[in-house]
Coordinates of C-alpha atoms and ligand atoms in Angstrom, one line a residue:
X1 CA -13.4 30.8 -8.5
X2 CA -10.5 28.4 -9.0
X3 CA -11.5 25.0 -9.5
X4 CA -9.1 22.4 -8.2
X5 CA -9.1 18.6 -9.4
X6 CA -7.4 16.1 -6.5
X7 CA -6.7 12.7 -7.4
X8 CA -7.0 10.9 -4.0
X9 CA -8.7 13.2 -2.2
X10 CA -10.1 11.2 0.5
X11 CA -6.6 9.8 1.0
X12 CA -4.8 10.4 4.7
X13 CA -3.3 13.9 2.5
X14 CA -5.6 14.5 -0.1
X15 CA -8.6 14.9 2.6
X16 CA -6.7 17.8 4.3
X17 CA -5.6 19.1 1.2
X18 CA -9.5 19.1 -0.3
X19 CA -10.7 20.9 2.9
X20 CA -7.9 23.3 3.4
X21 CA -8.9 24.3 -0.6
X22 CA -12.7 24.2 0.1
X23 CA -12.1 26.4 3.2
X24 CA -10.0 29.0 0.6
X25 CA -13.3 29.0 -1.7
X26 CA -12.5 27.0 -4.1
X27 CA -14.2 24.6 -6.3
X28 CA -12.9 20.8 -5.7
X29 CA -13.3 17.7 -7.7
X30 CA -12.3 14.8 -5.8
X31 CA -11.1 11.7 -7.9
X32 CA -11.2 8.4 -6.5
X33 CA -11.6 4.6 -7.2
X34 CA -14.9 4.4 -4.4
X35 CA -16.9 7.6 -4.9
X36 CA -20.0 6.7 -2.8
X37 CA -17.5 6.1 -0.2
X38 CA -16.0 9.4 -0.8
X39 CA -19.4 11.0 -1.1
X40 CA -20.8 10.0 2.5
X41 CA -17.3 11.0 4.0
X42 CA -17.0 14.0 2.4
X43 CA -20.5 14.9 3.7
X44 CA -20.0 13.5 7.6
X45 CA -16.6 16.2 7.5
X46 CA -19.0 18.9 6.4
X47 CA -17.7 18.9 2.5
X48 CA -21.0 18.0 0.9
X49 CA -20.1 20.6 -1.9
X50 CA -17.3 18.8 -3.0
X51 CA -17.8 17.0 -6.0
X52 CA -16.9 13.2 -6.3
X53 CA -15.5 11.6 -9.4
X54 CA -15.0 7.8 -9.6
X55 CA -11.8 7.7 -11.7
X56 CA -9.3 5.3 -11.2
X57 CA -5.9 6.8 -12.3
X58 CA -5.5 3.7 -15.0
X59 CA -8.5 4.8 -17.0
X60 CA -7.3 7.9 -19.2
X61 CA -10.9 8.4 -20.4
X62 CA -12.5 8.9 -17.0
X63 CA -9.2 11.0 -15.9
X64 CA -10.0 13.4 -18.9
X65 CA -13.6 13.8 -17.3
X66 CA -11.9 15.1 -14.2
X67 CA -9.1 17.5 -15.0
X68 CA -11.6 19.4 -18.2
X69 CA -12.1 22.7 -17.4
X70 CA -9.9 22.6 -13.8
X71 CA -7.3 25.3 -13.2
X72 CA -5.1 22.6 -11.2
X73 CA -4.6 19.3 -10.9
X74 CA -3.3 17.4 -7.5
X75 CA -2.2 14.1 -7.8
X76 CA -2.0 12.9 -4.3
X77 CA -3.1 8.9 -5.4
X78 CA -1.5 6.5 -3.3
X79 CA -1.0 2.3 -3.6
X80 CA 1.3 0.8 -1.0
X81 CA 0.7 -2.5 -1.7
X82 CA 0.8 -4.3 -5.3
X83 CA -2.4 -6.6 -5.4
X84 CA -4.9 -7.5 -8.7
X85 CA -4.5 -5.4 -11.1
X86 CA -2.6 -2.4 -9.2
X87 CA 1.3 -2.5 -9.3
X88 CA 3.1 0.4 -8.8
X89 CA 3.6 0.9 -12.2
X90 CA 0.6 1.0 -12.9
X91 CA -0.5 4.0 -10.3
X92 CA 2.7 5.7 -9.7
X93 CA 4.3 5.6 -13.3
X94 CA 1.7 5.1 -15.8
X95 CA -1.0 6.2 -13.7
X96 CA 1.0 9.3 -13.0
X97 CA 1.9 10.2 -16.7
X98 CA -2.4 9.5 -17.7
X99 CA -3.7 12.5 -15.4
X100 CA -0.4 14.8 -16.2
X101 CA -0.5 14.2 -20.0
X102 CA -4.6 14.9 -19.8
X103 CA -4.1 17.7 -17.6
X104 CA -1.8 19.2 -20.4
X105 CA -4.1 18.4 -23.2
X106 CA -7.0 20.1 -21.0
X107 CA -5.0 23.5 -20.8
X108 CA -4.8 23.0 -17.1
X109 CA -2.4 26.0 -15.4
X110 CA -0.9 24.0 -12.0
X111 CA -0.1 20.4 -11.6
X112 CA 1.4 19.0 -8.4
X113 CA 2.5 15.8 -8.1
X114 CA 2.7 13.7 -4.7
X115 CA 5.7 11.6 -4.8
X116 CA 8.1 10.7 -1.6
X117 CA 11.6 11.6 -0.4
X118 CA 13.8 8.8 -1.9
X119 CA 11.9 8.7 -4.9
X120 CA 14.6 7.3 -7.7
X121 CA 14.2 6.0 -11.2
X122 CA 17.4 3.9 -11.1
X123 CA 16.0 2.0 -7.6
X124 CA 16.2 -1.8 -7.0
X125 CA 13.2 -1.5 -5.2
X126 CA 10.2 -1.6 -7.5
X127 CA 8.3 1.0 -5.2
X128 CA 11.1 3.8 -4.8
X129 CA 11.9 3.2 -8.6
X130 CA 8.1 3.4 -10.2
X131 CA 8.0 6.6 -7.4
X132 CA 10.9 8.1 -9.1
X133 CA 9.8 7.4 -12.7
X134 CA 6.3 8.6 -12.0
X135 CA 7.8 11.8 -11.5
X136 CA 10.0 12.3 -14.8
X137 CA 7.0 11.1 -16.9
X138 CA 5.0 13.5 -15.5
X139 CA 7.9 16.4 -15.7
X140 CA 7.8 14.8 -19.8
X141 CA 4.0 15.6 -20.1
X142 CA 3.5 18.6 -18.1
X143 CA 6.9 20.7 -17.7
X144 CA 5.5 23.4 -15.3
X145 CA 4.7 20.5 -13.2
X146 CA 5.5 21.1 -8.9
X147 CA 6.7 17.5 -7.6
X148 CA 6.2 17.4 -4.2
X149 CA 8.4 15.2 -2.0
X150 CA 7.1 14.9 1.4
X151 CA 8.9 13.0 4.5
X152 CA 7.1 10.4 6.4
X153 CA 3.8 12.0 7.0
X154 CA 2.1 12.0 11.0
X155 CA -1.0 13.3 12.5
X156 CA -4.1 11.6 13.7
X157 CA -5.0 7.8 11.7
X158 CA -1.2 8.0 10.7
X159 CA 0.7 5.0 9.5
X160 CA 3.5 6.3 11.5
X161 CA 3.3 6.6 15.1
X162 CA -0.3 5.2 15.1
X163 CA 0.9 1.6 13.4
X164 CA 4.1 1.4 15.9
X165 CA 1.5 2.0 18.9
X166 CA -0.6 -0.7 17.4
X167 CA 2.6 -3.1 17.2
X168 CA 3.0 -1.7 20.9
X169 CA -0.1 -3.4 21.8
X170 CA -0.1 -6.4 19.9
X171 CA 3.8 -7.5 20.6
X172 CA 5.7 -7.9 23.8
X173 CA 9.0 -7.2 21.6
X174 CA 9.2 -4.7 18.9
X175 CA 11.8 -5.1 15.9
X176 CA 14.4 -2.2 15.3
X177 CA 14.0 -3.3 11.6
X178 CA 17.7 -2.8 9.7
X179 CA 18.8 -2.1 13.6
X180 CA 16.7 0.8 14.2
X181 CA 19.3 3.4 12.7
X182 CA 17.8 4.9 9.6
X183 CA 16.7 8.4 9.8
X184 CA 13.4 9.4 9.2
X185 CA 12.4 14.0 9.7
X186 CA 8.6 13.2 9.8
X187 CA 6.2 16.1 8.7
X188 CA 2.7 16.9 10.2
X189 CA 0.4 15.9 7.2
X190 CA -1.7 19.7 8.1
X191 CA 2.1 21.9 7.2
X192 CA 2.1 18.9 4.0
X193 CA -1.6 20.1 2.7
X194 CA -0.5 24.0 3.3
X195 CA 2.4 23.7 1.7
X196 CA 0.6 22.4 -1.7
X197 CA -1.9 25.1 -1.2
X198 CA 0.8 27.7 -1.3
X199 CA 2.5 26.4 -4.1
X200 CA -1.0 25.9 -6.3
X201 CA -1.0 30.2 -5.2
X202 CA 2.1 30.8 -6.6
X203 CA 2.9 30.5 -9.9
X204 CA 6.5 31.0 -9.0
X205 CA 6.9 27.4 -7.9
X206 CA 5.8 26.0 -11.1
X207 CA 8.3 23.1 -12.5
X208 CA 10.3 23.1 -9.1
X209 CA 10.5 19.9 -6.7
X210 CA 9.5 20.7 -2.8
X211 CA 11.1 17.9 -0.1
X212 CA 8.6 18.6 2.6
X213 CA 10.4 17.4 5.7
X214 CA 9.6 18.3 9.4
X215 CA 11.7 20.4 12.3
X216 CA 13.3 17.4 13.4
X217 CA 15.4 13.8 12.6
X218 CA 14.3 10.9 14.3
X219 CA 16.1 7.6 14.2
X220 CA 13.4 4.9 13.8
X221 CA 14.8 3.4 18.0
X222 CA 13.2 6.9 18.5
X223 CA 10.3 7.0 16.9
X224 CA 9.5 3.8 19.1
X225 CA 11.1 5.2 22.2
X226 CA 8.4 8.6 21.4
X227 CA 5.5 5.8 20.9
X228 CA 6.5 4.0 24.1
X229 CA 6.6 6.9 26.2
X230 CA 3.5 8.7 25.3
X231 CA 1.7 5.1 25.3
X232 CA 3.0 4.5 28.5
X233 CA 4.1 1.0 27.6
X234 CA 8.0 -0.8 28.1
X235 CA 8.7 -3.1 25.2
X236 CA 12.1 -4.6 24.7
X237 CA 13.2 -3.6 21.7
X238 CA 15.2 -5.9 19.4
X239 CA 17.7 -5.2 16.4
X240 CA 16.5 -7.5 13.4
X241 CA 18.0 -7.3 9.7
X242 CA 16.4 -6.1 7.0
X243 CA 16.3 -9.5 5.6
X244 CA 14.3 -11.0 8.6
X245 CA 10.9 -9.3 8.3
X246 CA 11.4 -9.0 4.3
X247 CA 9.8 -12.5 4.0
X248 CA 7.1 -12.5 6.4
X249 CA 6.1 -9.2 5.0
X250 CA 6.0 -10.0 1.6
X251 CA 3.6 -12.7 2.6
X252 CA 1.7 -10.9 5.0
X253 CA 1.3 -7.2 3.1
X254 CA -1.7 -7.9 1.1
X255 CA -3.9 -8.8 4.9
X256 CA -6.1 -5.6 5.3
X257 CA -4.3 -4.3 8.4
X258 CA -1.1 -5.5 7.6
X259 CA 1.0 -2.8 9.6
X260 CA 4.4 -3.0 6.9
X261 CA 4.7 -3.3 3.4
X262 CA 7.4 -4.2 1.5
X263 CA 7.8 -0.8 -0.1
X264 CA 7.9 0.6 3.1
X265 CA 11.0 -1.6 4.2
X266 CA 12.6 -1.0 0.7
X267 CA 12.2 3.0 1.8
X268 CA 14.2 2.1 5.5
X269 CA 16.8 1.0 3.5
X270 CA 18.0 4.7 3.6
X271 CA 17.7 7.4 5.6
X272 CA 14.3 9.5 4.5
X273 CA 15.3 13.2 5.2
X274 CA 15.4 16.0 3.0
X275 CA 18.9 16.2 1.2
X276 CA 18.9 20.2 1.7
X277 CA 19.7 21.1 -2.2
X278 CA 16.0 21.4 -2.9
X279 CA 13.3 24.3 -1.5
X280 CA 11.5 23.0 1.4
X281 CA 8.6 24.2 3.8
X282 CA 11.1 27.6 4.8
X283 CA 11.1 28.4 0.9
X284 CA 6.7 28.2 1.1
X285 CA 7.0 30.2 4.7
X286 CA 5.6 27.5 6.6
X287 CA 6.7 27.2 10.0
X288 CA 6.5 23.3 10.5
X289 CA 5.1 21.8 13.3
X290 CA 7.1 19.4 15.9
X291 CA 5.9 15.6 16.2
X292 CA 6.3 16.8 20.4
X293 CA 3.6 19.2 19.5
X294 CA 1.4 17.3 17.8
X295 CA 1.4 13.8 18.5
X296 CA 0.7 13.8 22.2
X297 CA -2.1 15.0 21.1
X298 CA -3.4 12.0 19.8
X299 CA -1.3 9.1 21.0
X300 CA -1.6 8.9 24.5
X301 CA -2.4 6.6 27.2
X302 CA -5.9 8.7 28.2
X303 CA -6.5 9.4 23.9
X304 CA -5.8 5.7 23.2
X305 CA -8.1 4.8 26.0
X306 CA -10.8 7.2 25.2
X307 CA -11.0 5.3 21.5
X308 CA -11.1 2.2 23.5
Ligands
LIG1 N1 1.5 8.7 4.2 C1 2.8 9.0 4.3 O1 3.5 9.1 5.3 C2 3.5 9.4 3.0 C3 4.8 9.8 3.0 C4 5.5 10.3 1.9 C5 4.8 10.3 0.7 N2 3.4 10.0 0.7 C6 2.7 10.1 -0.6 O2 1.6 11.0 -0.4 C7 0.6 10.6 -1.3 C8 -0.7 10.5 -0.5 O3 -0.5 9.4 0.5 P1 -1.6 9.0 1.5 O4 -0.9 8.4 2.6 O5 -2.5 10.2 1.8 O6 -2.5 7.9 0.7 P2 -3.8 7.1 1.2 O7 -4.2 7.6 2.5 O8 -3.5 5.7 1.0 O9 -4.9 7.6 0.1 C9 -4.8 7.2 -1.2 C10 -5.9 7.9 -2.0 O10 -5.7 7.6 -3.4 C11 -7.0 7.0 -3.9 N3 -6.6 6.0 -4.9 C12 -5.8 4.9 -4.7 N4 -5.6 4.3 -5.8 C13 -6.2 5.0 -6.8 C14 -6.3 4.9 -8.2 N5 -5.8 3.9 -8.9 N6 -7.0 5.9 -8.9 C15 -7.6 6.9 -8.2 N7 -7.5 7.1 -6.9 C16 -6.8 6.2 -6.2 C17 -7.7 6.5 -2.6 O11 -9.1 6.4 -2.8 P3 -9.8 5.1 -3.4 O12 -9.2 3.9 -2.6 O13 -11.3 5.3 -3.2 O14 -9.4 5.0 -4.8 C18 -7.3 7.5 -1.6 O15 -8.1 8.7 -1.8 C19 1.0 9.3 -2.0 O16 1.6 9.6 -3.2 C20 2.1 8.8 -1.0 O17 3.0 7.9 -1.6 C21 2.8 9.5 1.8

């Protein structure tokens, strides 16, 4: 039996990822900063077997207690928002190098790393740039390592379409931040967790880098239009600059709930599609799944009403 170690396994990805795996037969270590929280979730979705780690990323001794003895390591650990003691460069960069450089030392086979498309070590923006470092330390410490780069991620609890119905509701205008023009290929966070299951199967996809994008390109006026229709709301919407909601959202990020960070602004500042020279979901034989598939099937005027 293959026993897989996932950093951030109760995480938006990493809960799909830890089921798909479980549902494969293997055994999975989930690593996260809240383990009892982890433990009573894992047993409500029917994963009691899992086992739970508390290891926070920055603490290499407890990271060494999670990848010994694992065949593969995930890292699928996730901070938005830079708050106490967690900076980006903390999780994404340093963080990132601990659990590849102890997954190494442990004689671990298969190491995937979750980054982002955009992610770039020469960035302005201290998210995209810690994103893009993360990944060449971990290429440094583990050289067979798979980065995985996935698109904006959706499916049910999303921070995509989910947080632009919620601005839906709350606002009687919603912002076209930088004008509404950057292009975003979302990717249904299911075809994401498949696609790191195939490439843990194959050892072929070892030291390559994956942009996980979906079928289609959305401008983000689109993705709003999309939320508008199926929430059967009209909303004016209203270009602003990027430089507008910067401020407000700097000040407001760290509010649980807070439906924009900075880093996610930082990431609008380009468009977020796959840039076609690396292998993708075709290359893993994953057909991908179309947002007019899935989302309809939770955002809706009867699904949101039914929560309600
Ligand atoms: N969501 C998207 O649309 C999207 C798009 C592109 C790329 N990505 C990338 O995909 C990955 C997964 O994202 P996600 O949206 O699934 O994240 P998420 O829902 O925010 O989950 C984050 C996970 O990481 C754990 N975690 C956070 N800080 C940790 C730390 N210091 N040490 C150990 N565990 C920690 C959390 O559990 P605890 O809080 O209990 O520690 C949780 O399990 C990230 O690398 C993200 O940047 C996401």
């Amino acid at each position: 039996m293959t026993t897989v170690s996932v950093f951030g396994g109760t995480g938006f990805l990493g809960r799909r990822l830890v089921r798909r795996l479980a549902a494969e037969g293997s055994a999975v270590r989930v690593a996260v900063r809240h383990p009892d929280r982890a433990r009573s979730a894992l047993r409500a979705a029917g994963l009691g077997r899992v086992t739970v780690f508390g290891a926070d990323v920055r603490d290499q001794a407890a990271v060494a207690s999670v990848v010994a003895g694992a065949d593969a390591v995930v890292n699928a650990v996730s901070a938005y928002v830079e708050t106490g003691g967690v900076t980006f460069e903390a999780v994404h960069e340093r963080g990132a190098k601990t659990v590849a450089r102890e997954a190494a030392a442990a004689g671990v086979a298969r190491f995937v790393l979750v980054s982002g498309i955009g992610a770039d070590p020469t960035s302005g923006s201290p998210y995209i740039r810690a994103r893009g470092r993360g990944e060449r330390a971990v290429q440094e410490e583990f050289p067979g390592a798979t980065i995985v780069r996935p698109s904006a991620m959706f499916g049910p609890g999303d921070a995509l379409f989910s947080t632009l119905a919620h601005l839906a509701r709350l606002l009687p205008v919603l912002p076209l931040i930088g004008g509404g023009r950057t292009r975003l290929q979302p990717v249904y966070v299911e075809d994401v967790a498949e696609a790191i299951a195939r490439i843990l199967a194959d050892p072929g996809t070892a030291g390559r880098t994956y942009e996980i994008a979906g079928p289609g390109m959305y401008t983000l006026r689109e993705l709003f239009e999309i939320t508008l229709r199926l929430t059967g709301r009209r909303r004016l919407l209203v270009p602003v600059p990027f430089a507008v909601v910067e401020l407000p959202t700097r000040l407001l990020e760290r509010q649980p709930g807070s439906p924009l960070t900075t880093g996610q602004i930082d990431l609008l500042k380009a468009d977020n599609v796959a840039s076609g020279s690396l292998p993708g979901l075709r290359e893993l034989n994953i057909e991908p799944k179309a947002v007019e598939e899935i989302v309809p099937t939770y955002l809706s005027r009867s699904k949101l009403l039914d929560r309600s």
